[in-house]
């Protein structure tokens, strides 16, 4: 099915000037960018975005980090976009990420791992709506 997924270029990616290279991984992987914006989340907004991880030990660290600098929010569209985006990103921990993935290439640690991608159709719908209105999305399929 043609799906949409939400990806974020995290503060370490923006800070290290990797926006263009990260977008290239997605485009070369066959995904289409249908919406994009740069923004700097407040701590409260980061907490809301990652609310499903509220009980995790790394929640404070994660949300402080995500509010520490600008990020880029991207909606990707394509056949099986949710799984494809995750494949292009590689495993959460760069030490476990496959060769040729974004995280293997750029990530610094499990936390500073350069990109986020939705993990299910339900998360994708929620995460896209968190950042974008339907008017801001340009369907390309
Ligand atoms: P992301 O896909 O953005 O969703 C949740 C994030 O939590 C994940 O990527 C990681 O960056 C982060 N995370 C997972 N495990 C840890 C950990 N042990 N320490 C810090 N951050 C973590």
Short mmCIF file of N, CA and C in Angstrom, two decimals, residues 15 30 34 42 44 46 60 83 107 113 115 121 124 134-135:
data_model
loop_
_atom_site.label_atom_id
_atom_site.label_comp_id
_atom_site.label_asym_id
_atom_site.label_seq_id
_atom_site.Cartn_x
_atom_site.Cartn_y
_atom_site.Cartn_z
N UNK A 15 22.71 20.02 13.49
CA UNK A 15 23.93 20.66 14.00
C UNK A 15 25.15 20.31 13.13
N UNK A 30 13.85 5.70 -2.64
CA UNK A 30 12.57 5.62 -3.36
C UNK A 30 11.41 6.28 -2.67
N UNK A 34 6.82 14.73 0.87
CA UNK A 34 5.56 15.39 0.55
C UNK A 34 5.25 16.56 1.50
N UNK A 42 9.80 22.99 22.07
CA UNK A 42 9.98 23.25 23.50
C UNK A 42 10.08 21.89 24.20
N UNK A 44 8.18 20.89 26.58
CA UNK A 44 6.81 20.38 26.72
C UNK A 44 6.32 19.73 25.42
N UNK A 46 8.29 18.33 23.12
CA UNK A 46 9.04 17.08 22.97
C UNK A 46 8.43 16.00 23.87
N UNK A 60 13.46 11.58 30.11
CA UNK A 60 13.92 12.95 30.38
C UNK A 60 15.07 13.32 29.46
N UNK A 83 7.86 0.92 6.76
CA UNK A 83 8.94 -0.07 6.85
C UNK A 83 10.16 0.38 6.06
N UNK A 107 24.97 8.20 12.97
CA UNK A 107 24.53 8.31 14.37
C UNK A 107 25.70 8.24 15.35
N UNK A 113 20.86 9.77 17.58
CA UNK A 113 20.89 8.83 16.46
C UNK A 113 20.34 9.42 15.16
N UNK A 115 18.14 10.43 13.29
CA UNK A 115 16.80 10.43 12.69
C UNK A 115 15.79 9.67 13.55
N UNK A 121 1.47 2.20 11.44
CA UNK A 121 0.51 3.10 10.79
C UNK A 121 -0.17 4.03 11.79
N UNK A 124 2.33 6.70 12.76
CA UNK A 124 2.55 7.59 11.62
C UNK A 124 1.42 8.62 11.54
N UNK A 134 -3.33 18.88 7.01
CA UNK A 134 -3.50 18.24 5.71
C UNK A 134 -3.14 19.20 4.57
N UNK A 135 -3.40 20.50 4.78
CA UNK A 135 -3.08 21.53 3.77
C UNK A 135 -1.59 21.65 3.48
#
